[in-house]
mmCIF file of C-alpha atoms and ligand atoms in Angstrom:
data_model
loop_
_atom_site.group_PDB
_atom_site.id
_atom_site.type_symbol
_atom_site.label_atom_id
_atom_site.label_comp_id
_atom_site.label_asym_id
_atom_site.label_seq_id
_atom_site.Cartn_x
_atom_site.Cartn_y
_atom_site.Cartn_z
ATOM 1 C CA MET A 1 -0.621 -0.325 -0.204
ATOM 2 C CA GLU A 2 2.690 2.159 0.304
ATOM 3 C CA SER A 3 3.864 1.964 -3.111
ATOM 4 C CA LYS A 4 0.620 3.076 -4.416
ATOM 5 C CA ILE A 5 0.445 6.112 -2.728
ATOM 6 C CA ILE A 6 4.144 6.767 -4.298
ATOM 7 C CA LEU A 7 2.118 5.730 -7.153
ATOM 8 C CA VAL A 8 -0.158 7.927 -7.006
ATOM 9 C CA ARG A 9 1.872 11.080 -6.104
ATOM 10 C CA ASP A 10 3.493 10.537 -9.594
ATOM 11 C CA GLU A 11 0.734 10.417 -11.653
ATOM 12 C CA PHE A 12 -0.418 13.931 -9.848
ATOM 13 C CA THR A 13 2.157 15.547 -10.228
ATOM 14 C CA ALA A 14 3.127 14.260 -13.646
ATOM 15 C CA GLU A 15 -0.371 15.908 -14.475
ATOM 16 C CA LEU A 16 -0.738 19.086 -12.723
ATOM 17 C CA GLU A 17 2.407 19.641 -14.548
ATOM 18 C CA LYS A 18 0.814 19.256 -18.401
ATOM 19 C CA ALA A 19 -2.313 21.416 -16.254
ATOM 20 C CA GLU A 20 -2.638 24.211 -18.118
ATOM 21 C CA ASN A 21 -5.309 26.007 -16.835
ATOM 22 C CA SER A 22 -7.780 26.267 -14.397
ATOM 23 C CA ALA A 23 -10.886 23.323 -16.795
ATOM 24 C CA ASP A 24 -7.858 21.408 -15.986
ATOM 25 C CA LEU A 25 -6.756 21.958 -12.804
ATOM 26 C CA GLU A 26 -10.022 21.153 -12.031
ATOM 27 C CA ALA A 27 -10.220 18.134 -13.782
ATOM 28 C CA ILE A 28 -7.084 16.699 -11.602
ATOM 29 C CA ARG A 29 -8.196 17.757 -8.493
ATOM 30 C CA VAL A 30 -11.968 15.756 -9.006
ATOM 31 C CA LYS A 31 -9.751 12.483 -10.319
ATOM 32 C CA TYR A 32 -7.337 12.899 -7.076
ATOM 33 C CA LEU A 33 -9.233 13.932 -4.401
ATOM 34 C CA GLY A 34 -12.918 13.408 -5.520
ATOM 35 C CA LYS A 35 -14.654 11.295 -3.474
ATOM 36 C CA LYS A 36 -13.645 7.859 -6.278
ATOM 37 C CA GLY A 37 -10.429 8.821 -6.370
ATOM 38 C CA PRO A 38 -7.275 7.007 -5.515
ATOM 39 C CA VAL A 39 -7.153 9.277 -2.245
ATOM 40 C CA THR A 40 -10.499 7.934 -1.431
ATOM 41 C CA GLU A 41 -9.300 4.448 -2.296
ATOM 42 C CA LEU A 42 -6.104 4.451 0.335
ATOM 43 C CA MET A 43 -8.478 5.363 2.955
ATOM 44 C CA LYS A 44 -11.625 3.174 2.533
ATOM 45 C CA GLY A 45 -8.417 0.275 1.769
ATOM 46 C CA MET A 46 -7.600 0.901 5.736
ATOM 47 C CA LYS A 47 -10.266 -0.932 6.909
ATOM 48 C CA ASP A 48 -8.467 -4.233 7.366
ATOM 49 C CA LEU A 49 -5.045 -2.975 8.987
ATOM 50 C CA THR A 50 -4.192 -3.477 12.949
ATOM 51 C CA PRO A 51 -5.044 -0.292 14.528
ATOM 52 C CA ASP A 52 -1.146 0.253 14.450
ATOM 53 C CA GLU A 53 -1.109 0.701 10.945
ATOM 54 C CA LYS A 54 -4.605 1.997 10.704
ATOM 55 C CA LYS A 55 -2.262 4.876 12.586
ATOM 56 C CA ALA A 56 0.699 5.498 10.401
ATOM 57 C CA PHE A 57 -0.615 4.757 6.936
ATOM 58 C CA GLY A 58 -3.953 6.779 8.133
ATOM 59 C CA GLN A 59 -0.990 9.983 8.721
ATOM 60 C CA LYS A 60 0.751 8.847 5.161
ATOM 61 C CA VAL A 61 -2.768 9.533 3.427
ATOM 62 C CA ASN A 62 -3.529 12.074 5.535
ATOM 63 C CA ASP A 63 -0.407 14.013 4.404
ATOM 64 C CA LEU A 64 -0.631 12.695 0.593
ATOM 65 C CA LYS A 65 -3.962 14.477 1.019
ATOM 66 C CA SER A 66 -2.615 17.326 2.360
ATOM 67 C CA GLU A 67 0.138 17.728 -0.116
ATOM 68 C CA LEU A 68 -1.886 17.542 -3.335
ATOM 69 C CA THR A 69 -4.509 19.764 -2.343
ATOM 70 C CA GLU A 70 -1.008 22.165 -1.685
ATOM 71 C CA LYS A 71 0.077 21.491 -4.775
ATOM 72 C CA LEU A 72 -2.609 22.546 -6.350
ATOM 73 C CA THR A 73 -2.723 25.680 -5.320
ATOM 74 C CA GLU A 74 0.087 26.714 -5.729
ATOM 75 C CA LYS A 75 -0.278 25.459 -9.505
ATOM 76 C CA THR A 76 -4.080 27.447 -9.777
ATOM 77 C CA LYS A 77 -1.529 30.207 -8.285
ATOM 78 C CA PHE A 78 0.860 30.357 -11.198
ATOM 79 C CA LEU A 79 -1.413 29.746 -13.953
ATOM 80 C CA LYS A 80 -3.769 32.797 -12.555
ATOM 81 C CA GLU A 81 0.265 34.733 -12.831
ATOM 82 C CA GLN A 82 0.460 33.588 -16.045
ATOM 83 C CA GLU A 83 -2.676 34.555 -17.270
ATOM 84 C CA ILE A 84 -1.861 37.782 -16.284
ATOM 85 C CA LEU A 85 1.478 38.273 -17.615
ATOM 86 C CA LYS A 86 -0.489 37.441 -20.941
ATOM 87 C CA GLU A 87 -2.837 39.876 -20.834
ATOM 88 C CA ILE A 88 -0.171 42.707 -19.697
ATOM 89 C CA GLU A 89 2.221 41.577 -23.421
ATOM 90 C CA SER A 90 -0.515 41.817 -25.724
ATOM 91 C CA MET A 91 -1.792 45.385 -24.235
ATOM 92 C CA PRO A 92 -0.973 47.921 -26.653
ATOM 93 C CA GLU A 93 1.938 50.113 -25.809
ATOM 94 C CA PHE A 94 0.698 53.961 -25.313
ATOM 95 C CA ASP A 95 2.611 56.462 -25.124
ATOM 96 C CA ILE A 96 2.831 58.461 -22.021
ATOM 97 C CA SER A 97 3.741 61.852 -23.418
ATOM 98 C CA MET A 98 1.052 62.100 -26.359
ATOM 99 C CA PRO A 99 -0.856 64.708 -25.560
ATOM 100 C CA ALA A 100 -4.642 63.568 -24.751
ATOM 101 C CA ALA A 101 -6.853 63.439 -27.748
ATOM 102 C CA LEU A 102 -10.396 64.828 -25.204
ATOM 103 C CA GLY A 103 -8.556 67.921 -24.986
ATOM 104 C CA GLU A 104 -8.849 69.303 -21.282
ATOM 105 C CA GLY A 105 -11.291 67.744 -18.348
ATOM 106 C CA SER A 106 -13.580 70.213 -16.910
ATOM 107 C CA TYR A 107 -15.073 70.708 -13.498
ATOM 108 C CA HIS A 108 -19.310 69.598 -13.146
ATOM 109 C CA PRO A 109 -21.308 73.577 -12.714
ATOM 110 C CA VAL A 110 -22.200 72.076 -9.459
ATOM 111 C CA THR A 111 -18.330 71.932 -8.398
ATOM 112 C CA LEU A 112 -18.157 75.516 -9.662
ATOM 113 C CA VAL A 113 -20.663 77.023 -7.910
ATOM 114 C CA GLN A 114 -19.626 74.706 -4.606
ATOM 115 C CA ARG A 115 -16.630 76.185 -4.692
ATOM 116 C CA GLU A 116 -17.327 79.871 -5.087
ATOM 117 C CA CYS A 117 -19.480 80.003 -1.968
ATOM 118 C CA GLU A 118 -16.851 78.038 -0.057
ATOM 119 C CA ARG A 119 -14.506 80.627 -1.286
ATOM 120 C CA ILE A 120 -16.951 83.615 0.136
ATOM 121 C CA PHE A 121 -17.473 82.109 3.086
ATOM 122 C CA LYS A 122 -14.159 81.534 4.047
ATOM 123 C CA THR A 123 -12.989 84.882 3.513
ATOM 124 C CA MET A 124 -16.059 85.615 6.060
ATOM 125 C CA GLY A 125 -14.562 83.171 8.673
ATOM 126 C CA PHE A 126 -16.882 80.196 8.235
ATOM 127 C CA ALA A 127 -15.123 76.397 8.227
ATOM 128 C CA VAL A 128 -16.447 74.093 5.695
ATOM 129 C CA GLU A 129 -17.168 71.224 6.126
ATOM 130 C CA ASP A 130 -18.256 68.186 5.282
ATOM 131 C CA TYR A 131 -20.694 64.709 6.225
ATOM 132 C CA SER A 132 -22.476 61.316 5.091
ATOM 133 C CA GLU A 133 -25.041 60.608 2.819
ATOM 134 C CA ILE A 134 -26.268 58.346 4.824
ATOM 135 C CA VAL A 135 -28.185 59.264 7.885
ATOM 136 C CA THR A 136 -29.862 58.809 11.357
ATOM 137 C CA ASP A 137 -33.064 59.477 11.553
ATOM 138 C CA TYR A 138 -32.189 61.165 14.676
ATOM 139 C CA GLU A 139 -30.272 63.563 13.012
ATOM 140 C CA CYS A 140 -32.088 63.845 9.381
ATOM 141 C CA PHE A 141 -35.321 64.806 11.378
ATOM 142 C CA GLU A 142 -35.784 64.296 15.237
ATOM 143 C CA ALA A 143 -32.805 66.467 16.441
ATOM 144 C CA LEU A 144 -34.031 68.477 14.188
ATOM 145 C CA ASN A 145 -37.717 68.957 15.762
ATOM 146 C CA ILE A 146 -39.460 67.356 13.273
ATOM 147 C CA PRO A 147 -40.921 63.626 15.142
ATOM 148 C CA LYS A 148 -42.358 60.747 14.224
ATOM 149 C CA HIS A 149 -44.835 61.407 11.913
ATOM 150 C CA HIS A 150 -44.854 65.107 11.326
ATOM 151 C CA PRO A 151 -46.001 66.332 9.130
ATOM 152 C CA ALA A 152 -43.399 67.729 7.669
ATOM 153 C CA ARG A 153 -42.163 64.748 7.215
ATOM 154 C CA ASP A 154 -44.677 64.660 3.642
ATOM 155 C CA MET A 155 -41.776 67.202 1.883
ATOM 156 C CA GLN A 156 -38.635 64.895 2.863
ATOM 157 C CA ASP A 157 -40.111 61.407 1.793
ATOM 158 C CA THR A 158 -36.546 59.402 1.125
ATOM 159 C CA TYR A 159 -35.012 56.648 0.542
ATOM 160 C CA TYR A 160 -34.623 54.273 3.672
ATOM 161 C CA LEU A 161 -31.796 51.460 4.154
ATOM 162 C CA GLU A 162 -33.622 47.844 5.728
ATOM 163 C CA ASN A 163 -31.611 49.287 9.569
ATOM 164 C CA GLY A 164 -33.519 52.144 9.672
ATOM 165 C CA GLN A 165 -31.250 54.607 8.649
ATOM 166 C CA LEU A 166 -31.757 56.820 4.801
ATOM 167 C CA LEU A 167 -29.982 59.185 2.387
ATOM 168 C CA LYS A 168 -30.798 62.523 3.575
ATOM 169 C CA SER A 169 -33.257 65.049 2.499
ATOM 170 C CA HIS A 170 -31.444 67.828 3.223
ATOM 171 C CA THR A 171 -27.744 69.479 4.442
ATOM 172 C CA SER A 172 -29.740 70.684 7.917
ATOM 173 C CA ALA A 173 -29.656 66.885 9.096
ATOM 174 C CA ALA A 174 -25.037 67.892 9.448
ATOM 175 C CA GLN A 175 -27.251 70.459 12.083
ATOM 176 C CA ASN A 176 -26.351 68.450 14.864
ATOM 177 C CA ALA A 177 -23.617 66.740 14.661
ATOM 178 C CA ILE A 178 -21.896 70.670 14.089
ATOM 179 C CA TYR A 179 -22.502 72.029 16.914
ATOM 180 C CA LYS A 180 -21.763 69.006 18.849
ATOM 181 C CA LYS A 181 -18.164 69.412 17.569
ATOM 182 C CA TYR A 182 -17.899 73.517 17.846
ATOM 183 C CA LYS A 183 -20.440 74.655 21.056
ATOM 184 C CA ASP A 184 -17.047 73.788 23.580
ATOM 185 C CA ALA A 185 -15.619 76.340 21.765
ATOM 186 C CA LEU A 186 -18.423 78.651 21.409
ATOM 187 C CA ILE A 187 -18.860 77.366 25.777
ATOM 188 C CA ASN A 188 -15.712 77.439 26.689
ATOM 189 C CA ASP A 189 -13.837 80.135 24.899
ATOM 190 C CA GLY A 190 -15.996 81.406 23.206
ATOM 191 C CA VAL A 191 -15.990 81.728 19.486
ATOM 192 C CA PRO A 192 -18.454 81.632 17.400
ATOM 193 C CA ILE A 193 -19.898 78.657 15.149
ATOM 194 C CA LYS A 194 -19.615 78.944 12.303
ATOM 195 C CA ALA A 195 -19.819 76.618 8.995
ATOM 196 C CA ILE A 196 -21.226 75.982 5.808
ATOM 197 C CA PHE A 197 -21.715 72.115 4.801
ATOM 198 C CA PRO A 198 -22.036 71.484 1.051
ATOM 199 C CA GLY A 199 -23.926 68.355 0.312
ATOM 200 C CA ARG A 200 -25.470 65.727 -1.748
ATOM 201 C CA CYS A 201 -29.387 65.209 -1.052
ATOM 202 C CA PHE A 202 -31.858 62.741 -2.205
ATOM 203 C CA ARG A 203 -35.957 62.756 -2.135
ATOM 204 C CA ASN A 204 -38.163 60.402 -3.652
ATOM 205 C CA GLU A 205 -39.596 62.938 -6.074
ATOM 206 C CA ALA A 206 -41.169 62.119 -9.605
ATOM 207 C CA THR A 207 -38.498 64.301 -11.354
ATOM 208 C CA ASP A 208 -39.248 66.656 -14.396
ATOM 209 C CA ALA A 209 -37.568 69.871 -15.377
ATOM 210 C CA CYS A 210 -37.403 71.498 -11.530
ATOM 211 C CA HIS A 211 -36.902 67.849 -9.378
ATOM 212 C CA GLU A 212 -34.666 65.644 -9.059
ATOM 213 C CA ASN A 213 -34.151 62.749 -6.784
ATOM 214 C CA THR A 214 -30.169 64.026 -6.128
ATOM 215 C CA PHE A 215 -29.153 67.902 -5.762
ATOM 216 C CA PHE A 216 -27.500 70.214 -3.972
ATOM 217 C CA GLN A 217 -27.700 71.724 -1.301
ATOM 218 C CA MET A 218 -25.482 73.533 0.958
ATOM 219 C CA GLU A 219 -25.628 74.878 4.462
ATOM 220 C CA GLY A 220 -24.901 77.116 6.819
ATOM 221 C CA VAL A 221 -25.183 78.193 10.178
ATOM 222 C CA MET A 222 -23.859 80.360 12.604
ATOM 223 C CA VAL A 223 -24.591 80.407 16.366
ATOM 224 C CA ASP A 224 -23.234 83.162 19.317
ATOM 225 C CA LYS A 225 -24.469 84.908 21.734
ATOM 226 C CA ASP A 226 -27.168 87.880 20.256
ATOM 227 C CA ILE A 227 -26.879 86.638 16.878
ATOM 228 C CA SER A 228 -30.151 87.915 14.862
ATOM 229 C CA ILE A 229 -31.921 88.134 12.057
ATOM 230 C CA SER A 230 -30.084 91.467 10.689
ATOM 231 C CA ASN A 231 -26.727 89.040 10.661
ATOM 232 C CA LEU A 232 -28.509 86.354 8.582
ATOM 233 C CA ILE A 233 -29.574 88.993 6.341
ATOM 234 C CA TYR A 234 -26.066 90.226 5.387
ATOM 235 C CA PHE A 235 -24.300 87.092 5.245
ATOM 236 C CA MET A 236 -26.935 86.068 3.062
ATOM 237 C CA LYS A 237 -26.777 89.248 0.521
ATOM 238 C CA THR A 238 -23.256 89.346 0.950
ATOM 239 C CA MET A 239 -22.442 85.949 -0.562
ATOM 240 C CA LEU A 240 -25.421 86.694 -3.104
ATOM 241 C CA SER A 241 -24.346 89.534 -4.675
ATOM 242 C CA GLU A 242 -20.766 88.136 -4.699
ATOM 243 C CA VAL A 243 -22.317 85.217 -7.089
ATOM 244 C CA PHE A 244 -23.817 86.527 -8.843
ATOM 245 C CA ARG A 245 -21.649 89.522 -9.289
ATOM 246 C CA LYS A 246 -24.066 92.013 -8.648
ATOM 247 C CA ASP A 247 -25.179 93.838 -5.814
ATOM 248 C CA LEU A 248 -28.501 92.127 -5.491
ATOM 249 C CA LYS A 249 -31.320 93.299 -2.633
ATOM 250 C CA VAL A 250 -32.987 90.831 -0.466
ATOM 251 C CA ARG A 251 -36.281 90.558 0.858
ATOM 252 C CA LEU A 252 -37.453 87.741 3.760
ATOM 253 C CA ARG A 253 -41.513 86.499 3.418
ATOM 254 C CA PRO A 254 -42.469 84.614 6.346
ATOM 255 C CA GLY A 255 -41.620 80.448 5.782
ATOM 256 C CA PHE A 256 -42.296 77.613 8.007
ATOM 257 C CA PHE A 257 -39.582 75.041 9.009
ATOM 258 C CA PRO A 258 -39.824 72.979 12.473
ATOM 259 C CA PHE A 259 -36.327 73.621 12.535
ATOM 260 C CA VAL A 260 -35.917 77.737 13.063
ATOM 261 C CA GLU A 261 -37.954 79.686 14.603
ATOM 262 C CA PRO A 262 -38.987 82.080 12.990
ATOM 263 C CA GLY A 263 -38.508 80.618 9.948
ATOM 264 C CA PHE A 264 -38.355 82.914 6.397
ATOM 265 C CA GLU A 265 -37.588 82.299 2.705
ATOM 266 C CA LEU A 266 -35.203 84.731 1.644
ATOM 267 C CA ASP A 267 -35.632 86.350 -1.869
ATOM 268 C CA ILE A 268 -33.402 88.316 -4.000
ATOM 269 C CA SER A 269 -34.360 90.812 -7.095
ATOM 270 C CA CYS A 270 -34.734 89.583 -10.157
ATOM 271 C CA LEU A 271 -31.830 89.195 -11.942
ATOM 272 C CA ILE A 272 -32.544 89.372 -15.571
ATOM 273 C CA CYS A 273 -35.326 92.650 -14.867
ATOM 274 C CA GLY A 274 -32.795 93.405 -11.699
ATOM 275 C CA GLY A 275 -36.850 94.120 -9.800
ATOM 276 C CA GLU A 276 -38.418 96.085 -12.548
ATOM 277 C CA GLY A 277 -40.480 93.276 -13.238
ATOM 278 C CA CYS A 278 -40.369 91.048 -16.266
ATOM 279 C CA PRO A 279 -42.099 87.172 -17.921
ATOM 280 C CA SER A 280 -38.924 85.685 -15.612
ATOM 281 C CA CYS A 281 -40.363 86.594 -12.575
ATOM 282 C CA LYS A 282 -43.373 86.107 -12.923
ATOM 283 C CA HIS A 283 -43.766 90.307 -13.236
ATOM 284 C CA SER A 284 -42.870 90.650 -9.357
ATOM 285 C CA GLY A 285 -39.145 91.657 -9.683
ATOM 286 C CA TRP A 286 -38.641 88.977 -7.384
ATOM 287 C CA LEU A 287 -36.797 85.517 -7.346
ATOM 288 C CA GLU A 288 -37.101 83.030 -4.352
ATOM 289 C CA LEU A 289 -33.529 81.333 -3.556
ATOM 290 C CA CYS A 290 -33.227 80.412 0.094
ATOM 291 C CA PRO A 291 -35.570 78.974 3.079
ATOM 292 C CA CYS A 292 -33.794 80.175 6.553
ATOM 293 C CA GLY A 293 -33.879 81.770 9.210
ATOM 294 C CA MET A 294 -33.513 81.286 13.457
ATOM 295 C CA ILE A 295 -32.216 77.998 15.100
ATOM 296 C CA HIS A 296 -34.955 76.882 16.481
ATOM 297 C CA PRO A 297 -34.743 76.527 20.639
ATOM 298 C CA GLU A 298 -34.850 72.893 20.834
ATOM 299 C CA VAL A 299 -32.303 72.418 18.265
ATOM 300 C CA LEU A 300 -30.263 74.176 19.974
ATOM 301 C CA LYS A 301 -31.185 72.196 23.075
ATOM 302 C CA ALA A 302 -30.027 68.749 20.782
ATOM 303 C CA GLY A 303 -26.789 70.035 19.774
ATOM 304 C CA GLY A 304 -26.099 70.794 23.427
ATOM 305 C CA ILE A 305 -26.397 74.683 23.429
ATOM 306 C CA ASP A 306 -27.967 76.330 26.147
ATOM 307 C CA PRO A 307 -30.967 78.630 24.364
ATOM 308 C CA ASP A 308 -30.974 80.793 26.638
ATOM 309 C CA GLU A 309 -27.633 82.222 26.510
ATOM 310 C CA TYR A 310 -26.698 81.219 22.202
ATOM 311 C CA THR A 311 -29.413 82.300 19.388
ATOM 312 C CA GLY A 312 -28.022 81.029 15.877
ATOM 313 C CA PHE A 313 -29.397 81.638 12.024
ATOM 314 C CA ALA A 314 -29.790 78.500 9.732
ATOM 315 C CA PHE A 315 -30.100 78.964 6.053
ATOM 316 C CA GLY A 316 -30.316 75.718 3.341
ATOM 317 C CA LEU A 317 -29.258 77.451 0.375
ATOM 318 C CA GLY A 318 -30.243 75.044 -2.515
ATOM 319 C CA LEU A 319 -26.678 74.839 -4.402
ATOM 320 C CA THR A 320 -28.740 72.727 -7.580
ATOM 321 C CA ARG A 321 -31.320 75.661 -7.515
ATOM 322 C CA LEU A 322 -28.691 78.416 -7.785
ATOM 323 C CA VAL A 323 -26.389 76.574 -10.466
ATOM 324 C CA MET A 324 -29.437 77.187 -12.548
ATOM 325 C CA MET A 325 -30.221 80.243 -11.611
ATOM 326 C CA LYS A 326 -26.751 81.339 -12.684
ATOM 327 C CA TYR A 327 -25.670 79.532 -15.834
ATOM 328 C CA GLY A 328 -29.975 79.779 -16.970
ATOM 329 C CA ILE A 329 -30.026 75.796 -17.314
ATOM 330 C CA LYS A 330 -33.952 74.841 -17.703
ATOM 331 C CA ASP A 331 -33.823 71.834 -17.096
ATOM 332 C CA ILE A 332 -31.987 70.106 -14.150
ATOM 333 C CA ARG A 333 -31.896 66.833 -14.868
ATOM 334 C CA ASP A 334 -29.043 68.278 -17.459
ATOM 335 C CA LEU A 335 -27.123 68.188 -14.574
ATOM 336 C CA ASN A 336 -26.937 64.357 -13.396
ATOM 337 C CA SER A 337 -26.917 64.287 -17.285
ATOM 338 C CA GLY A 338 -22.660 62.951 -17.615
ATOM 339 C CA SER A 339 -23.274 64.309 -21.429
ATOM 340 C CA LEU A 340 -20.227 66.025 -21.801
ATOM 341 C CA LYS A 341 -21.394 68.245 -24.672
ATOM 342 C CA THR A 342 -23.831 69.783 -22.106
ATOM 343 C CA LEU A 343 -20.967 69.354 -18.498
ATOM 344 C CA THR A 344 -18.120 70.652 -20.408
ATOM 345 C CA GLN A 345 -19.053 74.420 -21.213
ATOM 346 C CA PHE A 346 -18.808 75.475 -17.975
ATOM 347 C CA ILE A 347 -15.298 76.992 -17.216
ATOM 348 C CA ASP A 348 -13.809 79.598 -13.660
ATOM 349 C CA GLU A 349 -14.231 82.580 -13.717
HETATM 350 N N1 LIG B 1 -33.630 72.038 5.032
HETATM 351 C C1 LIG B 1 -35.061 73.121 4.162
HETATM 352 C C2 LIG B 1 -35.104 71.894 3.150
HETATM 353 O O1 LIG B 1 -34.392 71.588 2.478
HETATM 354 C C3 LIG B 1 -34.319 73.814 4.607
HETATM 355 C C4 LIG B 1 -33.875 75.067 5.774
HETATM 356 C C5 LIG B 1 -32.330 75.200 5.659
HETATM 357 C C6 LIG B 1 -34.371 75.940 6.043
HETATM 358 C C7 LIG B 1 -32.513 75.564 7.102
HETATM 359 C C8 LIG B 1 -34.699 76.484 7.075
HETATM 360 C C9 LIG B 1 -32.634 76.481 7.527
HETATM 361 O O2 LIG B 1 -36.050 72.256 3.050
#
């Protein structure tokens, strides 16, 4: 029986030597290590041996089995490497010093406007923060004074994961984390919280020229002692006038959002007629641009900030909408289209 082991090993080695691809290897594996293969046969043959012989011989058969398995694995690895090398060799040679046929890439219009807004806010001392796209129900709603079953949730139906998390329906979902991050510096060292946080948002929308299920917003918050609506108006007017490169007028109308009190809709004077009234602004002279308001005491509390001592404002700039207005884009779906013909037209000014 010992000689049988040697024979199996030799035959196996010879066949393995000849194997050229994974199909060959699989055939060898089945032939030698399968249920009807010689290794199984050897095991079965042991039943006529004495217990001592069984022990010694069993060990040898087991060693053989491990040896064959190991060799198969080695050869599999070797053949894979050969395959990759062959693929590399067959690849056409290319000259990395050749100029690109496509010309230079360009930034997406949303990136251009986002960077412009970030630059302006940075000059006014705001930190730029990033935040996850997947958030909890607490972050997106509860911490913003929108309890379960509140009708305000209807406007923000979004996409839910099986674990209860969701794709954020507005950048306000980062507010709680921002307050918690900066509150110690505010309370202990008197450093005002000034942050903007641009981000991609998602809503369950029927898409049309004005609605998309994926769009961008840019949220901003400022919290300190004695922050008032005048601060909000000043920052928004300064920022928007710079983005549009003209001295804009702004006005506030009442608006409801559970996380601000009072809440507003901020309008800017029409970009086309400057406030005279034209078809673009439906002859009102104003364009609706940005919901905002004074941060609700409950929202500050949830962020660990005492609303009796501190106040603040928050705004939720529709970045996608701003891009459409700045560049005169009529259909929001163009922005997510991936069409280079459309998207490469915009340049950094
Ligand atoms: N998060 C609100 C929305 O997307 C906008 C908003 C932000 C309103 C901040 C007020 C203050 O609808």
